[in-house]
PDB file of N, CA, C and O in Angstrom:
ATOM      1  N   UNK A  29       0.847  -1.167   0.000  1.00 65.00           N
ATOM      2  CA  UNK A  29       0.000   0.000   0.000  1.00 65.00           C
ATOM      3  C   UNK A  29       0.894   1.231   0.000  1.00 65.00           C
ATOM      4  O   UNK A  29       1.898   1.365   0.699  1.00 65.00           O
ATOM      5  N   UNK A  30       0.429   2.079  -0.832  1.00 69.00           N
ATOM      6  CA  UNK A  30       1.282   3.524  -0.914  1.00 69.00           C
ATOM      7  C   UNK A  30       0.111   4.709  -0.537  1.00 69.00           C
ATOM      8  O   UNK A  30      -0.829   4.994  -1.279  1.00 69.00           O
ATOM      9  N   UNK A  31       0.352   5.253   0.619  1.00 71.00           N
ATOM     10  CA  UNK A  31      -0.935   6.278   0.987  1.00 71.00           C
ATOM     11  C   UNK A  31      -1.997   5.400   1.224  1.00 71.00           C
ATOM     12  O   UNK A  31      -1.991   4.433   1.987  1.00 71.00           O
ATOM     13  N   UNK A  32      -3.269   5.962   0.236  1.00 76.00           N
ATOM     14  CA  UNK A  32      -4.367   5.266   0.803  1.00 76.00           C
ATOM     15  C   UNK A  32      -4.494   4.800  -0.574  1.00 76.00           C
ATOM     16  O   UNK A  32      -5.532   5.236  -1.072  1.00 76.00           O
ATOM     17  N   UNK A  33      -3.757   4.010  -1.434  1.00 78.00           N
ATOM     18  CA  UNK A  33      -3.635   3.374  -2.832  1.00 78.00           C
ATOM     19  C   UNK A  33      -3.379   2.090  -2.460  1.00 78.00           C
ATOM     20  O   UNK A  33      -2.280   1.718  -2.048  1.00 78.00           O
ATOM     21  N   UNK A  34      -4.251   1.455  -2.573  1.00 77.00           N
ATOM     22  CA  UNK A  34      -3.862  -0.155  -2.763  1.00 77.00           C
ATOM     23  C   UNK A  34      -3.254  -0.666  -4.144  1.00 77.00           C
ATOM     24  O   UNK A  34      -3.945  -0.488  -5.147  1.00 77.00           O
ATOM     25  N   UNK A  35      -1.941  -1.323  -4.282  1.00 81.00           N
ATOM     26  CA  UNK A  35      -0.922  -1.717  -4.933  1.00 81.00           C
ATOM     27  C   UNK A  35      -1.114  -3.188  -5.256  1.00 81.00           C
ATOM     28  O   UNK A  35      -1.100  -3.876  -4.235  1.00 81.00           O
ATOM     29  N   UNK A  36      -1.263  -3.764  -6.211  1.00 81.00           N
ATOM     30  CA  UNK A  36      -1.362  -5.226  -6.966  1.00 81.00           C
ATOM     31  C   UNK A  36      -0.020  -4.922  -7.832  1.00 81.00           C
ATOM     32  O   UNK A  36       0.476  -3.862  -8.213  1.00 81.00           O
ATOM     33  N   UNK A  37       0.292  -6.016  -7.959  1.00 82.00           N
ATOM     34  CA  UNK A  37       1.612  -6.614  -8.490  1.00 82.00           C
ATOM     35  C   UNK A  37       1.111  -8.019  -9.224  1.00 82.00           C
ATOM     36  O   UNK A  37       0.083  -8.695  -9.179  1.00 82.00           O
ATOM     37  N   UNK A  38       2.461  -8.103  -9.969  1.00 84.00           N
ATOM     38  CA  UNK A  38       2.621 -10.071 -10.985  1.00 84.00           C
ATOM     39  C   UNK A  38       3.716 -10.117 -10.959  1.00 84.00           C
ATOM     40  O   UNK A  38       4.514  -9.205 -11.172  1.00 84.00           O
ATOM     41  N   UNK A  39       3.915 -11.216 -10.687  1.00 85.00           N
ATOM     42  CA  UNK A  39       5.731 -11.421 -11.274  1.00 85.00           C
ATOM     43  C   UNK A  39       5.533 -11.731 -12.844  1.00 85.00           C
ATOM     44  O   UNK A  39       4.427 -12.127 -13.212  1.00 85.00           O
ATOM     45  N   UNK A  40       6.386 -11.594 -13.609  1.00 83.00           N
ATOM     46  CA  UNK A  40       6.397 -12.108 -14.980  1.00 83.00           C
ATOM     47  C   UNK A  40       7.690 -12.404 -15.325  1.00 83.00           C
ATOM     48  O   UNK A  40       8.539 -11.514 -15.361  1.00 83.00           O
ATOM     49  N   UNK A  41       8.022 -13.899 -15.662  1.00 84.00           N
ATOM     50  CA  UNK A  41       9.747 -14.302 -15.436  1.00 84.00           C
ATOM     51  C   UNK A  41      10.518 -13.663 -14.658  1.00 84.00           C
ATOM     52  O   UNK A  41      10.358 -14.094 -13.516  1.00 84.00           O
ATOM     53  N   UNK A  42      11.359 -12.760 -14.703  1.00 88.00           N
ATOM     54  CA  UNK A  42      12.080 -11.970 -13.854  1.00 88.00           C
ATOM     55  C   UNK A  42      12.207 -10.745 -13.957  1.00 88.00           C
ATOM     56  O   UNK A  42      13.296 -10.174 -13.890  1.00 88.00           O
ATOM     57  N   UNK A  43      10.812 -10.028 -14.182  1.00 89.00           N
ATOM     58  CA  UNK A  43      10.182  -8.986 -13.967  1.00 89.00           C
ATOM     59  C   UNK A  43       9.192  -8.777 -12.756  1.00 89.00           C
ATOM     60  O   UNK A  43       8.255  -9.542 -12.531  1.00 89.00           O
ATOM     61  N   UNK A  44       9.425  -7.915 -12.169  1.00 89.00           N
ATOM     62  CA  UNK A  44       8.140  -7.470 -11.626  1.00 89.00           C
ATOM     63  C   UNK A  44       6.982  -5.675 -12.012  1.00 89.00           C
ATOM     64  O   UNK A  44       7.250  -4.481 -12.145  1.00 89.00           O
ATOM     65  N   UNK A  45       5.716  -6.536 -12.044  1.00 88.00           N
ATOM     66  CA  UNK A  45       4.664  -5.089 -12.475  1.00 88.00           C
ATOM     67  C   UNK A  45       4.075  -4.975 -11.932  1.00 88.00           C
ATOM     68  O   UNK A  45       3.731  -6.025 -11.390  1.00 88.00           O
ATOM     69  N   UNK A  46       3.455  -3.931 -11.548  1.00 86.00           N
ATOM     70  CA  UNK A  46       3.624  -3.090 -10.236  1.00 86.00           C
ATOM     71  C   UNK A  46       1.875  -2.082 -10.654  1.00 86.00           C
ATOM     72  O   UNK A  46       2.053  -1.221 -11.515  1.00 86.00           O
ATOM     73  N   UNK A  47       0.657  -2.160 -10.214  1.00 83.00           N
ATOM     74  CA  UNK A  47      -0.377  -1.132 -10.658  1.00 83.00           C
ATOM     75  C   UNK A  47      -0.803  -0.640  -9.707  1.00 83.00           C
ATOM     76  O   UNK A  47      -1.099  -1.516  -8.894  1.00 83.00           O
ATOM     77  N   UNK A  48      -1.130   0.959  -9.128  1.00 79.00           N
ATOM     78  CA  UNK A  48      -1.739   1.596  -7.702  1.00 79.00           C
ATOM     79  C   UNK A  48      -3.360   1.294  -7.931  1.00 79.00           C
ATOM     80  O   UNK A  48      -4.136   1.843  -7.150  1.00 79.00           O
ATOM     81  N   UNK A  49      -3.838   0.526  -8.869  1.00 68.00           N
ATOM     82  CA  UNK A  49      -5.264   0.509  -9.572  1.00 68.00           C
ATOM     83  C   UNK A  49      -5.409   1.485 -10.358  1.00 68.00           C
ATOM     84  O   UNK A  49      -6.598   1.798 -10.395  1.00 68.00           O
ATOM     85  N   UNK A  50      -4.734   2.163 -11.051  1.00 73.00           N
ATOM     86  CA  UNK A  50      -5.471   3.154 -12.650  1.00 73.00           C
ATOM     87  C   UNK A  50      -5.135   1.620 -13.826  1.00 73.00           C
ATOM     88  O   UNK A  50      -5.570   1.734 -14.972  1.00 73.00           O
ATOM     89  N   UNK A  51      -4.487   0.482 -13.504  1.00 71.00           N
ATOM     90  CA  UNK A  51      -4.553  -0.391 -14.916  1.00 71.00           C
ATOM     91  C   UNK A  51      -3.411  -0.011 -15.446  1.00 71.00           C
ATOM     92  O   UNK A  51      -2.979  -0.612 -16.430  1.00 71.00           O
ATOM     93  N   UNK A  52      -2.693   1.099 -14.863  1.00 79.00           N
ATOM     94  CA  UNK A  52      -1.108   1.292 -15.903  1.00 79.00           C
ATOM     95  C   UNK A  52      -0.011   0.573 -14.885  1.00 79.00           C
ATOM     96  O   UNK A  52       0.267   0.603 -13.686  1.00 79.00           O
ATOM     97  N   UNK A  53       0.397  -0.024 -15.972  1.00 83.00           N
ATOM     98  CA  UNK A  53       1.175  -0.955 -15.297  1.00 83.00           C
ATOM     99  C   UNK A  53       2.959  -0.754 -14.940  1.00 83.00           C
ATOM    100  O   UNK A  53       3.552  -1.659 -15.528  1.00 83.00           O
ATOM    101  N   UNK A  54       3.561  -0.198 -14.465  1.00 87.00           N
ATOM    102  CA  UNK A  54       5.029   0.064 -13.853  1.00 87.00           C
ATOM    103  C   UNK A  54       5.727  -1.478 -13.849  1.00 87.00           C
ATOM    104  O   UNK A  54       5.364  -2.460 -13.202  1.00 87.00           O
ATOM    105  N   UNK A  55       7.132  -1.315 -15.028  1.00 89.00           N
ATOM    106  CA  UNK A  55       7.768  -2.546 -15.185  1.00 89.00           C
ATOM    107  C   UNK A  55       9.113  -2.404 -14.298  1.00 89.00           C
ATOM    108  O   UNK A  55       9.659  -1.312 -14.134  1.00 89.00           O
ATOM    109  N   UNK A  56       9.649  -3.743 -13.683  1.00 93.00           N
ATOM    110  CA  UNK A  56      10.706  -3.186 -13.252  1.00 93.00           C
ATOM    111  C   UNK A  56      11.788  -4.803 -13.252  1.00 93.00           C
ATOM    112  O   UNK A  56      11.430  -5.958 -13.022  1.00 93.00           O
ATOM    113  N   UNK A  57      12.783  -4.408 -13.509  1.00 93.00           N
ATOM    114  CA  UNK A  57      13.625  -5.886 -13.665  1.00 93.00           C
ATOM    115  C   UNK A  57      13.514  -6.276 -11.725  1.00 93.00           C
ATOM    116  O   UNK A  57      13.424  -5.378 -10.888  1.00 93.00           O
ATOM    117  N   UNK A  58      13.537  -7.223 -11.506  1.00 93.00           N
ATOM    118  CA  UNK A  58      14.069  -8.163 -10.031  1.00 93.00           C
ATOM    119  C   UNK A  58      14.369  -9.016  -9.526  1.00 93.00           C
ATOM    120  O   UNK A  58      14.034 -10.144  -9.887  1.00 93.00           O
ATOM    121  N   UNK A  59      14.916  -8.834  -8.774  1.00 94.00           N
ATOM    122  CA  UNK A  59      16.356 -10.061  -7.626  1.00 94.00           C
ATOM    123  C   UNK A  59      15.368 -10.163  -6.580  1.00 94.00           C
ATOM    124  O   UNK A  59      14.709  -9.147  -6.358  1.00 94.00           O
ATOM    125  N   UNK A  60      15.091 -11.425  -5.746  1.00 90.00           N
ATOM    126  CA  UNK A  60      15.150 -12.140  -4.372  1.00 90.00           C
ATOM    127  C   UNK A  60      16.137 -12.718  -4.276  1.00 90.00           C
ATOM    128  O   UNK A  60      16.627 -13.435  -5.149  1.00 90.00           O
ATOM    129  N   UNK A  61      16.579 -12.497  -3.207  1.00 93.00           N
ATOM    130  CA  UNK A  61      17.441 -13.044  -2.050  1.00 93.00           C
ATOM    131  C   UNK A  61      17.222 -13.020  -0.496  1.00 93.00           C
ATOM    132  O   UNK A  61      17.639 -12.194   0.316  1.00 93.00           O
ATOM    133  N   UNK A  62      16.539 -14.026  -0.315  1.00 90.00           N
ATOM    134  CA  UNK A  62      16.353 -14.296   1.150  1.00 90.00           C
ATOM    135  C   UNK A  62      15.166 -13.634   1.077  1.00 90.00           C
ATOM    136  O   UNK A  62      14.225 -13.845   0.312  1.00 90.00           O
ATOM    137  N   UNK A  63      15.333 -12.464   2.303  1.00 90.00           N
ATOM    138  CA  UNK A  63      14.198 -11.550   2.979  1.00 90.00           C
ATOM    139  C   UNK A  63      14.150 -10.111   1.799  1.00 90.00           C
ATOM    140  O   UNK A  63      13.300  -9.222   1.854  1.00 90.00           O
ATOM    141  N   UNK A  64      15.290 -10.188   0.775  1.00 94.00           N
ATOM    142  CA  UNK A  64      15.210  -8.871   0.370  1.00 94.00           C
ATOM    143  C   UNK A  64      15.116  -8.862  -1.366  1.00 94.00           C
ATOM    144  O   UNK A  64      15.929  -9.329  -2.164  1.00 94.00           O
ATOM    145  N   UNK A  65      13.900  -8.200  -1.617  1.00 92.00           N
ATOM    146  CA  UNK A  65      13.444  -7.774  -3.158  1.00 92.00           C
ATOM    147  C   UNK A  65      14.454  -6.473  -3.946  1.00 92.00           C
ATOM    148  O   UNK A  65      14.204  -5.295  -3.692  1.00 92.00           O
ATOM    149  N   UNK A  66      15.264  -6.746  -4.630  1.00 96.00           N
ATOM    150  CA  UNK A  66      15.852  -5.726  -5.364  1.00 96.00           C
ATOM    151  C   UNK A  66      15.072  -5.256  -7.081  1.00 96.00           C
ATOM    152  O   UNK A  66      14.879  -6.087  -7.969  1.00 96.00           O
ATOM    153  N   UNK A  67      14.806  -4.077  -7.171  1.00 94.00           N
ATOM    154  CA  UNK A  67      13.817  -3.426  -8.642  1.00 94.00           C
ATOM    155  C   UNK A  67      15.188  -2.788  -8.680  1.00 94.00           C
ATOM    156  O   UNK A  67      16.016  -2.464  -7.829  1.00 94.00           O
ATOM    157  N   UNK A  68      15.080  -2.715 -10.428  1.00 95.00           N
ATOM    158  CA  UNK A  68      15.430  -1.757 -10.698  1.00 95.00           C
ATOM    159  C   UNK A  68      15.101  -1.341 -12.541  1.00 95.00           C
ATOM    160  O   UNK A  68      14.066  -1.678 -13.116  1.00 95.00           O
ATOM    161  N   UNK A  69      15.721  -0.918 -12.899  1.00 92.00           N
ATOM    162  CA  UNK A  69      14.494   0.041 -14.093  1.00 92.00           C
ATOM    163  C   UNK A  69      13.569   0.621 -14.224  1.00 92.00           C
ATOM    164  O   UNK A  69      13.108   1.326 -13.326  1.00 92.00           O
ATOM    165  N   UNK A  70      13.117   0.507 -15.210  1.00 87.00           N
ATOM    166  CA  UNK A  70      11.371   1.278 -15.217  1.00 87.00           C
ATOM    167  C   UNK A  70      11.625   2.935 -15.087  1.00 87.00           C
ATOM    168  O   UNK A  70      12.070   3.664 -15.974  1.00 87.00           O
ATOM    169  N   UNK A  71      11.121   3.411 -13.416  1.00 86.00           N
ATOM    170  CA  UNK A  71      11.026   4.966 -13.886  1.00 86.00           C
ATOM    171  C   UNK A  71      12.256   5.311 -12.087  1.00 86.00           C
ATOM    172  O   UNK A  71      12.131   6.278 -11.336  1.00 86.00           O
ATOM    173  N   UNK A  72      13.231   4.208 -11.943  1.00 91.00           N
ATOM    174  CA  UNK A  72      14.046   4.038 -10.977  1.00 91.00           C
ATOM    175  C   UNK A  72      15.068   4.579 -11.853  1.00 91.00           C
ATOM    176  O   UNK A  72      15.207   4.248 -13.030  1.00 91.00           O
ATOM    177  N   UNK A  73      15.904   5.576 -11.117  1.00 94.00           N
ATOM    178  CA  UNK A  73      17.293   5.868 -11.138  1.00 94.00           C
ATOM    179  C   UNK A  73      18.402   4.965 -10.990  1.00 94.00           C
ATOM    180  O   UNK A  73      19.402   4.799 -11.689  1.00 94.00           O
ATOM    181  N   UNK A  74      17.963   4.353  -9.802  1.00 96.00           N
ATOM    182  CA  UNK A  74      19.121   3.329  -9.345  1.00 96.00           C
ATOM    183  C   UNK A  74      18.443   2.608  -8.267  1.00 96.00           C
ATOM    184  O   UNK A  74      17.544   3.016  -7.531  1.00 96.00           O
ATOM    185  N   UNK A  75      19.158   1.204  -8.301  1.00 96.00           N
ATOM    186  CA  UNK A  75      17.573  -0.364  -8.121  1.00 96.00           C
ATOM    187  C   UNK A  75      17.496   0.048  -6.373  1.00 96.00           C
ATOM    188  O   UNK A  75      18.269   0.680  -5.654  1.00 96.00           O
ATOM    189  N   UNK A  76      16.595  -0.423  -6.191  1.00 95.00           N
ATOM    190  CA  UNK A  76      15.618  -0.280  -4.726  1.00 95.00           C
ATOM    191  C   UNK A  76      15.736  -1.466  -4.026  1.00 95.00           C
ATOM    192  O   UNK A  76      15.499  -2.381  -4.815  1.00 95.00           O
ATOM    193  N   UNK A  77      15.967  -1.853  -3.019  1.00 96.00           N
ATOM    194  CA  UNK A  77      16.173  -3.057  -2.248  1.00 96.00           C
ATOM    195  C   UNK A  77      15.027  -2.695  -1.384  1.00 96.00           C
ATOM    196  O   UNK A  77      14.916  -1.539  -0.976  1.00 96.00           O
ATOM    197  N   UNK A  78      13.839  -3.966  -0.967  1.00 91.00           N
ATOM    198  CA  UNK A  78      13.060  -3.657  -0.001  1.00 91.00           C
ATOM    199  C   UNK A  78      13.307  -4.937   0.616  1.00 91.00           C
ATOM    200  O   UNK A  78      13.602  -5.986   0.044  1.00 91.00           O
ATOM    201  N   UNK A  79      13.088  -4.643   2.357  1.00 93.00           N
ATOM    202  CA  UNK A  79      13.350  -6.281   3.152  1.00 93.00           C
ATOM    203  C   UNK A  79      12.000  -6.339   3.790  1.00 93.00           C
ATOM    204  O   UNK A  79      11.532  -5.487   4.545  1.00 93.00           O
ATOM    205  N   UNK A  80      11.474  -7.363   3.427  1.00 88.00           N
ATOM    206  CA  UNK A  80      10.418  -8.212   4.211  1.00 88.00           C
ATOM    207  C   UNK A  80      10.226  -7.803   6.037  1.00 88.00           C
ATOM    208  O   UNK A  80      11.146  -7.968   6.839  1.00 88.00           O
ATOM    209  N   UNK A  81       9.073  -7.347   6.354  1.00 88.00           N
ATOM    210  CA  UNK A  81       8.812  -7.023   7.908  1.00 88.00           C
ATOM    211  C   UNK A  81       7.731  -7.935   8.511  1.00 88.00           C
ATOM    212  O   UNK A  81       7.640  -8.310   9.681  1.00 88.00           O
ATOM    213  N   UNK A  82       6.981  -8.197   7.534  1.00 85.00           N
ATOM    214  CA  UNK A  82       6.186  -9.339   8.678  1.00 85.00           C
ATOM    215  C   UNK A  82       5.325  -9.884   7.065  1.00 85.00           C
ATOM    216  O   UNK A  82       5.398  -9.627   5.863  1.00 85.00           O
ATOM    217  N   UNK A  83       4.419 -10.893   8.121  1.00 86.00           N
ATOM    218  CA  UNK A  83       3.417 -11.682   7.377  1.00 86.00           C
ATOM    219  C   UNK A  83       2.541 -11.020   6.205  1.00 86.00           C
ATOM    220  O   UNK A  83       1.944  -9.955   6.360  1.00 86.00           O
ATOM    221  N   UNK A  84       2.528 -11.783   4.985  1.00 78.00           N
ATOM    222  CA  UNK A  84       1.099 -10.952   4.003  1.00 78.00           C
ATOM    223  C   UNK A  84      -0.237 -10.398   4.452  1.00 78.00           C
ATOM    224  O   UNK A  84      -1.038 -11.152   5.005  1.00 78.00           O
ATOM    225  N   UNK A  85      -0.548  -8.999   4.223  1.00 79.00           N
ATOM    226  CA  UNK A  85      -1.959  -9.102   4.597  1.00 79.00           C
ATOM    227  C   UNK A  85      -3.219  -9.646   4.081  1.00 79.00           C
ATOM    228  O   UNK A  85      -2.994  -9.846   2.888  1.00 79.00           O
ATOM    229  N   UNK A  86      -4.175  -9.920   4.288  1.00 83.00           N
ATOM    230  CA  UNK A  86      -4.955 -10.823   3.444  1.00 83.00           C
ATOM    231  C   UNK A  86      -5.892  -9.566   2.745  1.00 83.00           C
ATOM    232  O   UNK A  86      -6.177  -8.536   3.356  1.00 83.00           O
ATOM    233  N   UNK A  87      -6.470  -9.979   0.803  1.00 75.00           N
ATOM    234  CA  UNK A  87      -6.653  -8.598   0.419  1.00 75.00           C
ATOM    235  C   UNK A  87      -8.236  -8.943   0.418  1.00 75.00           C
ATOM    236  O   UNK A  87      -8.751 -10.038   0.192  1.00 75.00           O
ATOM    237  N   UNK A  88      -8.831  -7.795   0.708  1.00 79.00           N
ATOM    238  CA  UNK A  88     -10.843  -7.639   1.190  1.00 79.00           C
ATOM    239  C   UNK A  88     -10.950  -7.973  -0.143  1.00 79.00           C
ATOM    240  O   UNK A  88     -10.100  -7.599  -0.952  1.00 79.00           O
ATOM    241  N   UNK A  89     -12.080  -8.759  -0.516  1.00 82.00           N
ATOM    242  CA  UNK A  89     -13.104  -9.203  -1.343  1.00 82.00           C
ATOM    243  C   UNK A  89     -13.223  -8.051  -2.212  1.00 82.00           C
ATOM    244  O   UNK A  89     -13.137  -8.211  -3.429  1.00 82.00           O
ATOM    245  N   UNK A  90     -13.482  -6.494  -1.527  1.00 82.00           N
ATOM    246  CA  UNK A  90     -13.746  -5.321  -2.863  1.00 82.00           C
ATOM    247  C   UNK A  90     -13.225  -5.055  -3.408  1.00 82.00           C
ATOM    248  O   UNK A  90     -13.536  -4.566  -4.494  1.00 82.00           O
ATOM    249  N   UNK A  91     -11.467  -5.311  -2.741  1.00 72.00           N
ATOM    250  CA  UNK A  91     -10.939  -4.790  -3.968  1.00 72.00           C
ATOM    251  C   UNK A  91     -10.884  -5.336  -5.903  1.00 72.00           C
ATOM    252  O   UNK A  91     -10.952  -6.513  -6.258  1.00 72.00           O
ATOM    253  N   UNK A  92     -10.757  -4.199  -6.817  1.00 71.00           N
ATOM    254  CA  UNK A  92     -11.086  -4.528  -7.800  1.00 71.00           C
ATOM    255  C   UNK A  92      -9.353  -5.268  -7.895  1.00 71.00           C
ATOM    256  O   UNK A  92      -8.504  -4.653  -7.250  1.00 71.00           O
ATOM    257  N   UNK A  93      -8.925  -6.408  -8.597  1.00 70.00           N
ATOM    258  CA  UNK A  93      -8.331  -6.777  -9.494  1.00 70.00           C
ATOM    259  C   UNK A  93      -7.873  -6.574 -10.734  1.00 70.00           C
ATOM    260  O   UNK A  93      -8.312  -7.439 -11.491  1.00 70.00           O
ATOM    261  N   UNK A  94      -6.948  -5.544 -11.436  1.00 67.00           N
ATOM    262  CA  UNK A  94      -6.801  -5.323 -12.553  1.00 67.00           C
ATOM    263  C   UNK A  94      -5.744  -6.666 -13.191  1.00 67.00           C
ATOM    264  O   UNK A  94      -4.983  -7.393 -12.553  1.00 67.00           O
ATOM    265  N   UNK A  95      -6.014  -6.651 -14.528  1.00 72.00           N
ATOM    266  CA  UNK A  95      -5.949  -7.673 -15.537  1.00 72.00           C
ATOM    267  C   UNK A  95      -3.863  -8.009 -15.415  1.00 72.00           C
ATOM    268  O   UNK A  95      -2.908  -7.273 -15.164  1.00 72.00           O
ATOM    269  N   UNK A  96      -3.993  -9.311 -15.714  1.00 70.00           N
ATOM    270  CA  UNK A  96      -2.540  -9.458 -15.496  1.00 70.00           C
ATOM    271  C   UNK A  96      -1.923  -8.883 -17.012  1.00 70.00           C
ATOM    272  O   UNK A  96      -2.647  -8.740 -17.997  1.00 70.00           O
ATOM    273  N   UNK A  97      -0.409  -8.577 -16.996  1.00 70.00           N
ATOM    274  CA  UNK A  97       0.103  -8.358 -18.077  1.00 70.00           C
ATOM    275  C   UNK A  97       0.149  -9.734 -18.476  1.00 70.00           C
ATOM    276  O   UNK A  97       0.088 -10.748 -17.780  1.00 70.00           O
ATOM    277  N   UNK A  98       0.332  -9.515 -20.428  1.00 72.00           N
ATOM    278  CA  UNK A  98       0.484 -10.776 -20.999  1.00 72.00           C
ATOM    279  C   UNK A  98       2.046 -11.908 -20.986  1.00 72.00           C
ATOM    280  O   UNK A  98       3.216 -11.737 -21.328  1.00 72.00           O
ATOM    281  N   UNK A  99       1.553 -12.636 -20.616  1.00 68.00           N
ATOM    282  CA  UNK A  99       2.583 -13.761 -20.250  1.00 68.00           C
ATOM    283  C   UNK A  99       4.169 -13.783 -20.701  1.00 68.00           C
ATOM    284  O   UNK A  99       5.182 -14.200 -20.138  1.00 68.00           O
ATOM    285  N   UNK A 100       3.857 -12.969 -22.323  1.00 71.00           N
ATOM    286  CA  UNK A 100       5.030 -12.457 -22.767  1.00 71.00           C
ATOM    287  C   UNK A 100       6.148 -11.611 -22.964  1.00 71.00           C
ATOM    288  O   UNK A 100       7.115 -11.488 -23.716  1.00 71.00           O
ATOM    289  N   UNK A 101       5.421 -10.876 -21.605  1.00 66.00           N
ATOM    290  CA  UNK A 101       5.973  -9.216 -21.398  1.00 66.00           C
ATOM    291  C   UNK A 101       6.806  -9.591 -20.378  1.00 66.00           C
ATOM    292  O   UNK A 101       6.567 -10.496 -19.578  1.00 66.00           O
ATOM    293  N   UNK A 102       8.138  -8.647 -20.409  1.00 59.00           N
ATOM    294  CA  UNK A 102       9.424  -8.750 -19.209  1.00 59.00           C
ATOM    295  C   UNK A 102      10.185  -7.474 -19.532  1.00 59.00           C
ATOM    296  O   UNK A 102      10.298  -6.905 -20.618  1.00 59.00           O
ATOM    297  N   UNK A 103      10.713  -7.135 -18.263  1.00 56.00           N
ATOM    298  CA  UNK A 103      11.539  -6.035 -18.268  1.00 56.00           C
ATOM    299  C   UNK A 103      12.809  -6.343 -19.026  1.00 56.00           C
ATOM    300  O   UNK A 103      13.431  -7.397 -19.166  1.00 56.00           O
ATOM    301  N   UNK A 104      12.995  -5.236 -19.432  1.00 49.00           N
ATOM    302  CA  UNK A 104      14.434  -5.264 -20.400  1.00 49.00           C
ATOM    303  C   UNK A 104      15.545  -4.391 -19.876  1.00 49.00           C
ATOM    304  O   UNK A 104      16.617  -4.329 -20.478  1.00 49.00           O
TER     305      UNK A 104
END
């Protein structure tokens, strides 16, 4: 969650895409290792490391679901 924007994501091979719900979708190349997600590309200067703090939250029934990217799409 960013503000009061709920954030959906896909992995796609070794990409990750990234939507706040407008349906536009933010591409970004990424690394796991362990506890920590590294992005980088897309509309990043230089890649972002985030580390894991606790358990997934579970997501409410209303939220809408926007459409996955197609299977063939990956960051470059």
């Amino acid at each position: 969650q960013f503000g009061e924007e709920v954030a959906r994501w896909r992995v796609v091979g070794d990409s990750l895409w990234i939507t706040l719900g407008d349906g536009v979708w933010q591409v970004y190349g990424m690394r796991l290792a362990g506890d920590k997600l590294t992005i980088s590309g897309g509309d990043l200067e230089q890649p972002v490391t985030l580390r894991r703090v606790g358990p997934p939250a579970p997501r409410p029934d209303s939220l809408a679901i926007p459409e996955a990217p197609p299977a063939t799409a990956r960051a470059w």
